[in-house]
C-alpha atoms as one frame of an Amber mdcrd trajectory, in Angstrom:
protein
   0.000   0.000   0.000   2.784   2.427   0.909   4.638   1.680  -2.319   1.505
   2.909  -4.169   1.348   6.016  -2.017   5.070   6.600  -2.447   4.797   6.287
  -6.239   1.850   8.702  -6.430   3.638  11.301  -4.305   6.830  10.910  -6.338
   4.920  11.419  -9.593   3.065  14.446  -8.266   6.364  16.013  -7.251   7.924
  15.417 -10.662   7.382  18.542 -12.857   8.242  16.660 -16.062   5.676  13.872
 -15.618   2.008  14.928 -15.832   2.708  18.645 -15.284  -0.216  20.495 -13.701
  -1.989  17.186 -13.144  -2.356  15.708  -9.653  -2.938  12.005  -9.136  -5.065
  10.671  -6.334  -5.777   7.220  -5.064  -8.381   5.212  -3.265  -7.335   2.076
  -1.329  -9.754  -0.799  -0.811  -9.064  -4.059   1.050 -10.484  -7.218  -0.568
  -9.530  -9.348   2.450  -8.726 -12.189   0.017 -12.430 -12.851  -0.579 -14.377
 -12.822  -3.834 -17.287 -10.968  -2.230 -15.162  -8.044  -1.066 -13.347  -7.964
  -4.406 -16.602  -7.690  -6.341 -17.977  -5.035  -3.943 -14.795  -2.988  -4.127
 -14.703  -3.118  -7.924 -18.310  -2.054  -8.331 -17.936   0.759  -5.790 -14.887
   2.115  -7.664 -16.845   2.075 -10.922 -19.810   3.804  -9.280 -17.666   6.416
  -7.597 -19.506   6.340  -4.282 -19.527   4.468  -1.031 -22.312   2.243  -2.356
 -22.059   0.277  -5.567 -24.540   1.294  -8.256 -24.042  -0.900 -11.354 -23.947
   0.951 -14.721 -23.902   4.367 -13.019 -20.942   6.696 -12.621 -21.122   8.969
  -9.587 -17.622  10.486  -9.950 -18.310  14.204  -9.657 -14.890  15.853  -9.694
 -12.271  13.251 -10.551 -12.093  10.515 -13.145 -11.151   6.905 -12.494  -8.041
   6.327 -14.602  -7.341   2.713 -13.746  -7.198   0.028 -11.080  -4.049  -1.416
  -9.521  -4.678  -4.935  -8.186  -5.445  -7.434  -7.006  -2.829  -9.678  -5.404
  -4.437 -13.082  -5.964  -5.130 -14.439  -9.443  -8.623 -15.666  -8.554  -9.658
 -12.222  -7.303  -7.981 -10.504 -10.255  -9.940 -12.716 -12.668 -13.216 -11.644
 -11.072 -12.207  -7.982 -11.181 -10.990  -8.251 -14.776 -14.304  -9.745 -15.891
 -16.106  -6.704 -14.489 -13.601  -4.019 -15.514 -13.260  -5.520 -19.002 -16.936
  -4.838 -19.685 -16.265  -1.100 -19.352 -12.732  -1.169 -20.820 -11.212   0.160
 -17.603  -7.458  -0.518 -17.454  -6.471  -2.936 -14.687  -2.841  -3.578 -13.752
  -2.176  -6.342 -11.238   1.081  -6.420  -9.309   0.958 -10.076  -8.227  -1.646
 -12.052 -10.232   0.295 -14.553 -12.303  -2.334 -16.957 -13.679  -1.836 -17.707
 -17.405  -5.604 -17.441 -17.922  -5.335 -13.675 -17.537  -3.291 -13.526 -20.752
  -6.411 -14.370 -22.792  -7.286 -11.130 -24.539 -10.717 -12.407 -25.563 -11.742
 -12.851 -21.918  -9.752 -10.042 -20.317  -9.215  -7.268 -22.892  -8.230  -4.559
 -20.381  -6.009  -6.567 -18.019  -2.270  -5.944 -17.614   0.274  -6.933 -15.009
   3.728  -5.989 -13.843   4.677  -9.560 -12.907   5.358 -12.264 -15.475   2.745
 -14.907 -16.167   3.057 -18.281 -14.466   3.541 -19.681 -17.929   7.064 -18.247
 -17.876   7.659 -19.083 -14.222   6.632 -22.714 -14.546   8.868 -23.186 -17.551
  11.662 -21.652 -15.539  11.004 -24.003 -12.617  11.146 -26.986 -14.985  14.458
 -25.687 -16.332  15.694 -25.312 -12.750  14.807 -28.957 -12.078  16.622 -30.021
 -15.233  19.650 -27.869 -14.370  20.242 -29.732 -11.124  19.635 -33.129 -12.736
  16.487 -33.894 -10.741  14.335 -36.379 -12.641  11.950 -37.496  -9.866   9.876
 -34.607  -8.534   6.729 -34.220  -6.445   4.147 -31.481  -7.023   1.870 -29.665
  -4.552  -0.616 -27.083  -5.768  -3.562 -25.085  -4.454  -7.019 -26.011  -5.673
  -7.548 -22.520  -7.126  -6.772 -21.074 -10.562  -3.236 -20.159  -9.598  -2.363
 -23.628  -8.366  -4.131 -25.788 -10.935  -3.064 -23.883 -14.047   0.464 -23.704
 -12.742   0.390 -27.409 -11.946  -0.592 -28.346 -15.489   2.091 -26.161 -17.057
   4.986 -27.225 -14.828   4.019 -30.896 -15.045   3.978 -30.767 -18.848   7.291
 -28.904 -18.979   8.917 -31.381 -16.572   7.735 -34.326 -18.660   8.901 -32.632
 -21.869  12.363 -32.194 -20.356  12.614 -35.945 -19.752  11.957 -35.923 -15.996
   9.056 -37.595 -14.203   6.474 -36.573 -11.629   6.432 -38.768  -8.532   3.117
 -37.440  -7.228   0.657 -34.565  -7.682  -1.331 -33.514  -4.641  -3.799 -30.689
  -4.072  -3.864 -28.282  -1.128  -7.554 -27.901  -0.324  -7.901 -24.253   0.574
 -11.543 -24.723   1.591 -10.603 -27.034   4.470  -9.144 -25.710   7.718  -6.310
 -28.286   7.711  -5.723 -27.861   3.945  -5.616 -31.692   3.583  -2.232 -31.463
   5.309  -2.219 -34.924   7.013  -2.549 -36.707   3.684  -0.050 -34.404   1.979
   2.533 -34.991   4.706   2.053 -38.761   4.458   2.495 -38.752   0.677   5.636
 -36.613   0.891   7.040 -38.800   3.660   6.503 -42.068   1.763   7.687 -40.790
  -1.618  11.252 -41.455  -2.789  11.308 -38.054  -4.487  13.708 -35.689  -2.747
  12.420 -32.550  -4.498   8.962 -31.003  -4.040   7.584 -28.068  -6.032   4.943
 -26.143  -4.085   2.634 -23.948  -6.178   0.849 -22.193  -3.348   0.911 -19.182
  -1.087   2.549 -18.769   2.293  -0.697 -18.791   4.289  -1.652 -22.210   2.912
   1.826 -23.709   2.912   2.444 -22.875   6.566  -0.361 -25.257   7.598   1.234
 -28.046   5.559   4.620 -27.293   7.123   3.154 -27.566  10.618   1.924 -31.055
   9.763   5.313 -31.982   8.303   6.885 -30.947  11.604   4.464 -33.162  13.521
   5.287 -36.153  11.310   9.016 -35.321  11.334   9.328 -35.150   7.536  12.724
 -33.734   6.553  15.364 -34.276   3.920  13.389 -32.698   1.058  14.407 -29.839
  -1.187  11.526 -27.407  -1.701  11.160 -25.391  -4.876   9.211 -22.198  -4.344
   7.021 -20.187  -6.631   6.966 -16.423  -6.350   3.938 -16.620  -4.034   6.025
 -17.821  -1.070   9.666 -17.629  -2.152  10.200 -14.464  -0.078   7.412 -14.831
   2.477   8.272 -13.606   5.971   5.672 -15.961   7.450   7.828 -18.983   6.549
  11.115 -17.582   7.836  10.279 -18.767  11.323  13.098 -20.678  12.975  10.777
 -23.648  13.534  10.722 -24.385   9.794  14.497 -24.369   9.270  14.757 -28.147
   9.333  12.249 -28.360   6.479  12.870 -25.296   4.320  16.627 -24.942   4.683
  18.109 -25.063   1.194  14.808 -24.229  -0.534  15.262 -22.593  -3.909  12.809
 -20.813  -6.130  11.740 -17.849  -8.206  10.810 -14.465  -6.797   9.425 -11.367
  -8.428  12.262  -9.214  -9.663  13.161  -6.722  -6.956  13.674  -3.376  -8.619
  15.881  -0.806  -6.946  13.919   1.787  -4.915  16.526   3.559  -2.756  14.257
   6.493  -1.763  11.503   4.110  -0.754  13.513   2.854   2.235  13.880   6.408
   3.536  10.164   6.931   3.026   9.272   3.792   5.026  11.653   4.725   7.837
   9.899   8.074   8.163   6.530   6.484   8.887   5.201   6.886  12.410   1.739
   6.463  13.964   1.812   9.998  15.245   2.546  11.439  11.797   0.306   9.230
   9.653  -3.031   9.503  11.401  -4.921   8.755   8.189  -3.273   5.323   7.962
  -5.417   2.704   9.771  -2.752   0.019   9.333   0.341   1.698  10.773  -0.550
   1.008  14.404  -1.436  -2.590  13.684   1.853  -3.057  11.859   3.720  -1.439
  14.753   2.189  -3.837  17.259   3.016  -6.902  15.133   6.556  -5.768  14.372
   7.490  -5.014  18.017   5.126  -7.415  19.826   3.622  -4.566  21.836   0.306
  -2.860  22.452  -0.503   0.848  22.290  -1.655   2.368  25.597  -5.088   2.933
  24.189  -5.520  -0.831  23.810  -6.394  -3.122  26.678  -3.149  -4.270  28.226
  -4.432  -7.227  30.192  -3.368  -9.898  27.708  -0.927 -12.274  29.362   1.955
 -13.823  27.473   4.067 -16.327  29.325   2.436 -15.193  32.587   3.692 -11.642
  32.089   2.059  -8.439  30.895   2.597  -7.691  27.195   5.031  -4.875  26.366
   3.601  -1.408  25.758   4.394   0.440  22.508   6.202   3.727  23.231   6.590
   5.151  19.718  10.354   5.365  20.166  10.932   2.094  18.336  12.926   2.429
  15.123  11.609   0.884  11.915  15.096   0.351  10.490  15.458  -2.772  12.625
  12.442  -4.542  11.109  12.014  -3.123   7.613  14.814  -5.285   6.225  12.215
  -8.055   6.011   9.772  -6.071   3.917   8.754  -7.817   0.706  10.427  -5.413
  -1.709   9.508  -7.530  -4.727   5.813  -6.755  -4.357   6.598  -3.129  -3.537
   8.511  -2.839  -6.779   5.694  -4.262  -8.926   3.114  -1.953  -7.321   5.453
   0.975  -7.897   5.810  -0.010 -11.566   2.047  -0.400 -12.029   1.394   3.152
 -10.793   4.066   4.531 -13.124   2.535   2.638 -16.075  -0.802   4.399 -15.563
   0.969   7.724 -15.038   2.950   7.427 -18.272  -0.181   6.423 -20.188  -1.905
   9.571 -18.844   1.184  11.613 -19.723   1.117  10.366 -23.320  -2.612  11.037
 -23.516  -1.993  14.572 -22.198   0.745  15.268 -24.760  -1.131  13.844 -27.732
  -0.844  15.941 -30.914  -4.021  16.409 -32.899  -3.904  14.696 -36.254  -1.505
  11.967 -35.151  -3.485  10.581 -32.209  -4.419   6.914 -31.854  -8.116   7.435
 -32.520 -10.305   8.056 -35.557  -8.689  10.450 -38.042  -5.760  10.920 -35.634
  -7.919  12.419 -32.938  -6.765  12.814 -29.328  -8.635  12.411 -26.053  -9.128
  15.202 -23.536  -7.395  14.650 -20.187 -10.405  16.149 -18.427 -13.073  14.048
 -20.149 -11.445  10.888 -21.488 -13.180   7.540 -21.456 -11.595   4.411 -20.002
 -10.951   2.873 -23.441  -9.051   6.015 -24.427  -6.486   5.428 -21.713  -6.485
   1.684 -22.488  -4.999   2.367 -25.923  -2.112   4.295 -24.347  -1.399   1.634
 -21.720  -1.085  -0.980 -24.463   1.723   1.059 -26.039   3.389   2.362 -22.905
   7.174   2.064 -22.873   9.126   3.808 -20.136  11.955   3.455 -17.648  10.996
   4.298 -14.048  13.417   6.303 -11.881  14.919   3.074 -10.567  14.547  -0.152
 -12.520  14.461  -1.728 -15.984  12.460  -0.562 -18.992   8.770  -1.448 -18.762
   6.388  -2.353 -21.584   3.577  -4.829 -22.237   3.310  -7.440 -24.960   0.132
  -8.097 -26.954  -1.223 -10.207 -24.058  -0.559  -7.591 -21.385   2.522  -9.289
 -19.917   5.773  -7.515 -18.988   9.256  -8.861 -19.769   9.794 -12.089 -17.812
  12.491 -11.291 -15.236  12.888 -13.209 -11.977  15.137 -13.306  -8.968  16.383
 -16.747  -7.936  16.332 -17.071  -4.166  17.854 -19.704  -1.902  16.840 -20.181
   1.733  19.840 -20.475   4.028  20.829 -19.491   7.541  22.033 -15.990   8.271
  25.628 -15.199   9.159  24.904 -15.981  12.790  24.292 -19.635  11.934  25.855
 -20.112   8.516  26.099 -23.664   7.170  28.478 -22.927   4.334  27.932 -24.554
   0.953  24.881 -26.790   0.681  25.336 -30.032  -1.256  22.880 -30.587  -4.097
  20.852 -33.743  -3.311  19.939 -36.426  -5.812  16.260 -36.891  -6.597  15.737
 -39.811  -8.947  13.352 -42.735  -9.079  16.139 -45.005 -10.321  19.921 -44.636
 -10.038  21.729 -43.304 -13.062  22.832 -45.782 -15.682  26.606 -45.469 -16.103
  28.446 -45.470 -19.389  28.214 -48.812 -21.118  24.582 -49.232 -20.085  21.252
 -48.009 -21.425  17.908 -47.279 -19.825  15.171 -49.886 -20.178  11.648 -48.670
 -19.473   9.730 -50.861 -17.017   6.145 -51.488 -18.200   3.552 -49.890 -15.972
   5.986 -47.411 -14.386   6.885 -43.782 -15.235   9.706 -43.325 -17.766  12.060
 -42.205 -14.977  11.613 -45.505 -13.129  13.803 -47.588 -15.382  16.311 -50.397
 -15.221  19.867 -50.365 -16.505  20.871 -52.925 -19.123  24.300 -53.590 -20.564
  24.701 -52.418 -24.139  24.354 -55.195 -26.719  27.502 -56.738 -28.149  29.272
 -54.381 -30.506  27.589 -51.229 -29.152  28.609 -48.523 -26.667  27.147 -45.668
 -24.641  29.538 -42.940 -23.576  27.177 -40.898 -21.446  25.193 -41.348 -18.265
  21.531 -42.362 -18.582  21.802 -43.114 -22.289  18.519 -44.004 -23.963  20.170
 -46.040 -26.686  23.514 -47.615 -27.388  25.351 -46.878 -30.604  27.241 -49.412
 -32.718  30.937 -48.990 -33.315  32.229 -48.567 -36.848  33.145 -51.709 -38.784
  36.850 -51.439 -37.933  36.392 -50.726 -34.199  35.002 -52.646 -31.222  33.873
 -51.666 -27.702  36.297 -51.880 -24.810  35.479 -54.000 -21.767  33.439 -51.194
 -20.168  31.602 -50.566 -23.484  32.034 -46.802 -23.172  34.339 -46.251 -26.164
  35.356 -47.945 -29.382  38.851 -49.304 -29.885  40.491 -50.356 -33.171  39.833
 -54.020 -33.920  42.917 -56.231 -34.184  43.332 -57.955 -37.544  43.645 -61.739
 -37.420  45.350 -63.873 -40.040  47.961 -66.632 -40.030  50.978 -64.377 -39.718
  54.663 -65.204 -39.883  54.932 -63.297 -36.615  52.624 -65.661 -34.715  54.085
 -68.797 -33.093  51.700 -70.961 -35.071  52.541 -69.164 -38.298  56.308 -69.293
 -38.080  56.214 -72.876 -36.768  54.244 -74.064 -39.780  56.452 -72.012 -42.108
  59.607 -73.545 -40.636  58.169 -77.074 -40.914  57.134 -76.371 -44.495  60.589
 -75.158 -45.552  62.451 -77.933 -43.748  60.040 -80.540 -45.081  60.513 -79.303
 -48.646  64.211 -80.124 -48.334  63.485 -83.823 -47.711  62.180 -84.586 -51.248
  65.230 -82.811 -52.683  67.563 -84.870 -50.488  65.799 -88.065 -51.537  65.972
 -86.925 -55.165  69.710 -86.488 -54.787  69.996 -89.998 -53.332  67.981 -91.436
 -56.234  70.138 -89.620 -58.775  73.293 -90.879 -57.078  71.984 -94.446 -56.900
  69.976 -94.436 -60.145  71.843 -97.491 -61.457  70.944 -99.645 -58.482  68.172
-102.260 -58.838  65.790-100.697 -56.313  65.788 -97.363 -58.144  65.453 -98.946
 -61.597  62.733-101.345 -60.449  60.557 -98.424 -59.144  60.492 -96.357 -62.337
  63.287 -93.862 -61.846  61.781 -91.076 -63.998  58.372 -91.189 -62.287  60.034
 -91.235 -58.881  61.988 -88.097 -59.742  58.853 -86.364 -61.000  56.954 -87.420
 -57.852  59.727 -86.083 -55.626  59.713 -82.742 -57.436  55.920 -82.540 -57.064
  56.256 -83.329 -53.337  58.817 -80.543 -53.048  56.223 -78.170 -54.520  53.508
 -79.605 -52.264  55.498 -78.685 -49.173  56.261 -75.209 -50.531  52.687 -74.438
 -51.635  51.673 -74.339 -47.957  53.684 -71.115 -47.624  51.047 -69.415 -49.777
  48.593 -69.801 -46.919  50.855 -68.052 -44.357  51.184 -64.262 -44.185  48.793
 -61.407 -45.022  46.239 -62.632 -47.570  46.852 -60.208 -50.389  44.503 -60.320
 -53.403  47.132 -61.944 -55.653  47.868 -64.582 -53.041  44.157 -65.287 -52.590
  43.749 -65.759 -56.316  46.539 -68.324 -56.706  47.091 -70.244 -53.487  44.194
 -72.733 -53.712  44.735 -73.195 -57.436  48.451 -73.844 -56.904  47.656 -76.304
 -54.134  45.118 -78.164 -56.283  47.336 -78.410 -59.362  50.506 -79.435 -57.479
  48.702 -82.104 -55.507  46.951 -83.324 -58.665  50.383 -83.733 -60.229  51.628
 -85.571 -57.134  48.716 -88.035 -56.898  48.769 -88.490 -60.698  52.398 -89.603
 -60.407  51.439 -92.061 -57.649  48.568 -93.380 -59.780  50.879 -93.684 -62.765
  53.437 -95.628 -60.684  50.679 -97.943 -59.456  49.383 -98.591 -62.976  52.943
 -99.141 -64.203  53.548-101.792 -61.528  50.363-103.639 -62.461  51.119-103.504
 -66.182  54.743-104.540 -65.657  53.920-107.713 -63.714  51.044-108.726 -65.958
  53.127-108.164 -69.088  55.551-110.940 -68.008  52.897-113.597 -68.529  53.258
-115.609 -71.761  51.200-114.186 -74.614  50.254-111.001 -72.729  49.219-108.067
 -74.881  50.283-105.587 -72.164  53.919-105.660 -73.243  53.372-102.815 -75.653
  52.040-100.630 -72.721  55.092-101.062 -70.541  56.875 -97.977 -71.856  57.199
 -94.524 -70.240  54.574 -93.025 -72.535  51.724 -94.701 -70.709  52.792 -93.205
 -67.391  53.144 -89.714 -68.785  49.804 -89.960 -70.547  48.139 -90.897 -67.265
  49.815 -87.977 -65.511  48.934 -85.489 -68.227  45.330 -86.658 -68.431  44.768
 -86.544 -64.678  46.501 -83.177 -64.307  44.591 -81.728 -67.280  41.243 -82.373
 -65.634  42.370 -80.466 -62.539  43.725 -77.664 -64.710  40.380 -77.311 -66.471
  38.541 -77.249 -63.126  40.867 -74.550 -61.754  40.674 -72.496 -64.956  36.888
 -72.452 -64.862  37.085 -71.512 -61.183  39.369 -68.546 -61.885  37.261 -67.371
 -64.806  33.762 -67.490 -63.361  34.142 -67.135 -59.577  37.732 -66.468 -58.567
  38.834 -66.292 -54.914  39.197 -62.794 -53.482  40.474 -60.870 -50.473  37.843
 -60.525 -47.698  37.493 -58.753 -44.373  35.210 -60.646 -41.975  33.863 -58.664
 -39.002  31.035 -61.015 -38.045  32.586 -64.375 -37.258  34.626 -63.389 -34.203
  33.407 -60.451 -32.052  35.970 -57.709 -31.674  38.317 -59.112 -34.320  38.716
 -58.403 -38.029  39.462 -61.707 -39.759  41.429 -61.029 -42.927  41.094 -64.064
 -45.139  40.579 -65.282 -48.658  37.065 -66.000 -49.769  37.120 -69.011 -52.063
  34.641 -67.351 -54.377  32.903 -70.561 -55.339  32.696 -73.166 -52.563  31.538
 -75.657 -55.203  34.719 -75.197 -57.232  36.853 -75.568 -54.083  35.220 -78.805
 -52.999  35.289 -80.135 -56.577  39.026 -79.505 -56.669  39.505 -81.199 -53.313
  37.124 -84.013 -54.228  39.026 -84.693 -57.408  42.214 -85.157 -55.400  40.318
 -87.601 -53.198  39.124 -89.457 -56.290  42.667 -89.818 -57.636  43.921 -90.961
 -54.247  41.069 -93.475 -53.931  41.778 -94.952 -57.372  45.470 -95.196 -56.523
  44.623 -96.858 -53.210  42.317 -99.428 -54.841  44.734-100.308 -57.630  47.678
-100.515 -55.249  45.690-102.618 -52.802  44.837-105.134 -55.528  48.470-105.282
 -56.628  49.964-105.634 -53.162  50.582-109.426 -53.532  52.506-109.258 -56.808
  55.820-111.204 -56.402  58.653-108.709 -56.287  61.111-107.718 -53.585  60.808
-104.106 -54.649  57.053-104.077 -55.277  55.764-100.539 -54.519  52.098-101.551
 -54.349  52.182-102.098 -50.596  53.935 -98.789 -50.009  51.493 -96.920 -52.242
  48.576 -98.603 -50.444  49.745 -97.323 -47.070  50.595 -93.877 -48.427  47.159
 -93.391 -50.038  45.458 -94.741 -46.934  47.282 -92.167 -44.834  46.641 -89.466
 -47.462  42.923 -90.128 -47.493  42.755 -90.321 -43.707  44.311 -86.862 -43.431
  41.919 -85.208 -45.864  38.819 -86.970 -44.556  39.714 -85.712 -41.068  40.384
 -82.289 -42.561  36.803 -81.727 -43.714  35.025 -81.480 -40.291  37.994 -79.673
 -38.756  38.018 -77.141 -41.603  34.286 -76.493 -41.339  34.351 -76.004 -37.549
  37.483 -73.849 -37.322  37.298 -70.019 -37.381  39.706 -67.308 -38.384  43.340
 -68.122 -38.857  42.800 -71.634 -37.516  40.857 -72.488 -40.673  43.948 -71.693
 -42.703  46.200 -73.454 -40.204  44.104 -76.616 -40.544  44.585 -76.608 -44.304
  48.342 -76.031 -43.996  48.559 -78.869 -41.497  46.617 -81.150 -43.870  48.937
 -80.247 -46.769  52.049 -80.988 -44.730  50.628 -84.172 -43.199  49.418 -85.633
 -46.487  52.709 -84.746 -48.189  54.635 -86.438 -45.373  52.373 -89.493 -45.742
  53.494 -89.913 -49.354  57.164 -89.247 -48.572  57.211 -91.461 -45.497  55.357
 -94.430 -46.905  56.845 -94.547 -50.416  60.381 -93.191 -50.210  61.643 -93.643
 -46.650  61.728 -97.503 -46.902  63.691 -97.280 -50.150  66.175 -94.818 -48.674
  66.552 -97.172 -45.724  67.551-100.030 -48.047  69.782 -97.828 -50.197  71.659
 -96.245 -47.333  71.487 -98.751 -44.482  70.851-102.145 -46.128  72.784-101.995
 -49.401  73.015-105.816 -49.452  69.294-105.902 -50.209  69.735-103.460 -53.083
  71.048-106.129 -55.513  69.921-108.029 -58.574  70.538-111.328 -56.834  68.135
-110.419 -54.048  65.552-109.397 -56.621  65.968-112.632 -58.667  66.065-114.746
 -55.525  62.740-113.416 -54.369  61.193-114.108 -57.723  62.495-117.729 -57.686
  60.994-118.378 -54.330
């Protein structure tokens, strides 16, 4: 009230604002009731002590506008009445978003921001501190329910959740406080937003004290963020650390001096000053009955010597500032109306209104366009919905310097604990989105932030670390010369390839001996050379599988082994023909020459060459990077291109070996000391055993072990041929030379 009086007196004393015009005021108390608000509004419109609807009894002065009311519900009622007559109304504390509706309230303005802005700000405050589990309390009036809907929607939009929404029943003496306290006590939410006023909240706080409910962080709206009623020491355990929005407190330095000058003896017209004095100093004026006992002692008597400076520090300056601004808005609108220039006015044909006889809608047009800067404060103007710029103070409740607690730790208010990096949130059916479970990211995916909604896959050449919070380069896997398995197989391959050459040297040195001549010297040399290549071809499978190596290694293996087994088959056929040609009258004598053996070799090798050529032409092997077979590893290998061609090539080798085995097995009993049929039988049996065992091992192995299995099969099968066919002969040549004689050969035949 005194901020209104102060503003009016300041304007009247300002020669540059409304010169020669004196403002007056009339103060009415609505007592926070709709009835008194309606009566006061109608009496102001009538201009008399009694309300006379649709009649104006103002005889000397004109009603310029109305400043008020405090509550949104009362302001709505007043605005509905004043809007009918287009009287400007400027509220200094009504924040309901409904009042922004220009269709319902065409003449309403306010110097406080709408709750629409405040509630969005509160939701942003919740998000700023990382609170995702919040409880809501709201009055059952327009202010509380509209605010509740806005803040709840904004909180949900920000990704947080509402733990509970409860209503403060203002029509009940206990405000439904017992239930509210029980809900707050049982809830896991550590943060509660209270959209209410101080007079209603204090009843809820009393119940919270009775039920010993503490440990909550309260978020205040402007209606109680700076309320003196709640600063009582009894509520410290509940409200300590509360944070919220307050109406922006403009600077009014002269206003403090004005308030300090107030005194009951000087302001006799003021019916409230004595009451305020008694409340501020807990005393009674001598004119009052002084028989009231407090703590069994007489109450203190007011002397008038008390100094207001000691108590005015608690005055709600935010509300004072908005009242002050509202008065200046009306004054500046009147000033602009007074200084209107004919021809450029806001009315028909640029007309201007007369300051002595203007209508309420005349001034309404000027208030809509008002734009000024009061003596102390920010620039003031109204948007198309009658709202000022949204500016708030953020307040935090803490102890004074006499009982300072230092820095207050920000509590955690969540329904579920945060999901760390490497996990994602999984919504639980039937529960709010903030009540989730944490699940490990799927294989191959990561999350590098807390409370991730989804995990993200790594790129093809990277893989998650153990914690699944970042991607690391995948190691490449192939049968490398640097691996123990790789260099072991390479060493065995090179050393093994020397054995056929050593045996070849022995055969060349002893080529005139009976055992070498009897076993087809030329075919033996060709077989040894092919075995040398068989051992060496395994090196093509070791090392990085370059495209050229992929293209040739299986083909080289197939052709070299086809040559090797063809030589074995040719030797077997030669043995059979040679022994059968010795029978009298045999027609096989003409097939005992070298040409038959070479024809067999060429024919058998040609078939494999054709198979490999078709393979290379139509579906050649190629370099491949496999990221699916082994998690976290890039397998660099050679794709065979056509699995059919590969197995045909391998199957053909098995066919040649099987034919050689069958023929050699049938010829094993031919009478000759140096008969190779038995040796070939064992060699082909071992050869086939190796490759039959290779098939399931090859199909079940993964990565470089697939290649290692094939190298092992190549070396093993090659050693089977060398060991079974040539080692016995070398044993006789080198260690039992007495058996390497024509006499031994002839003697065996005679027997």
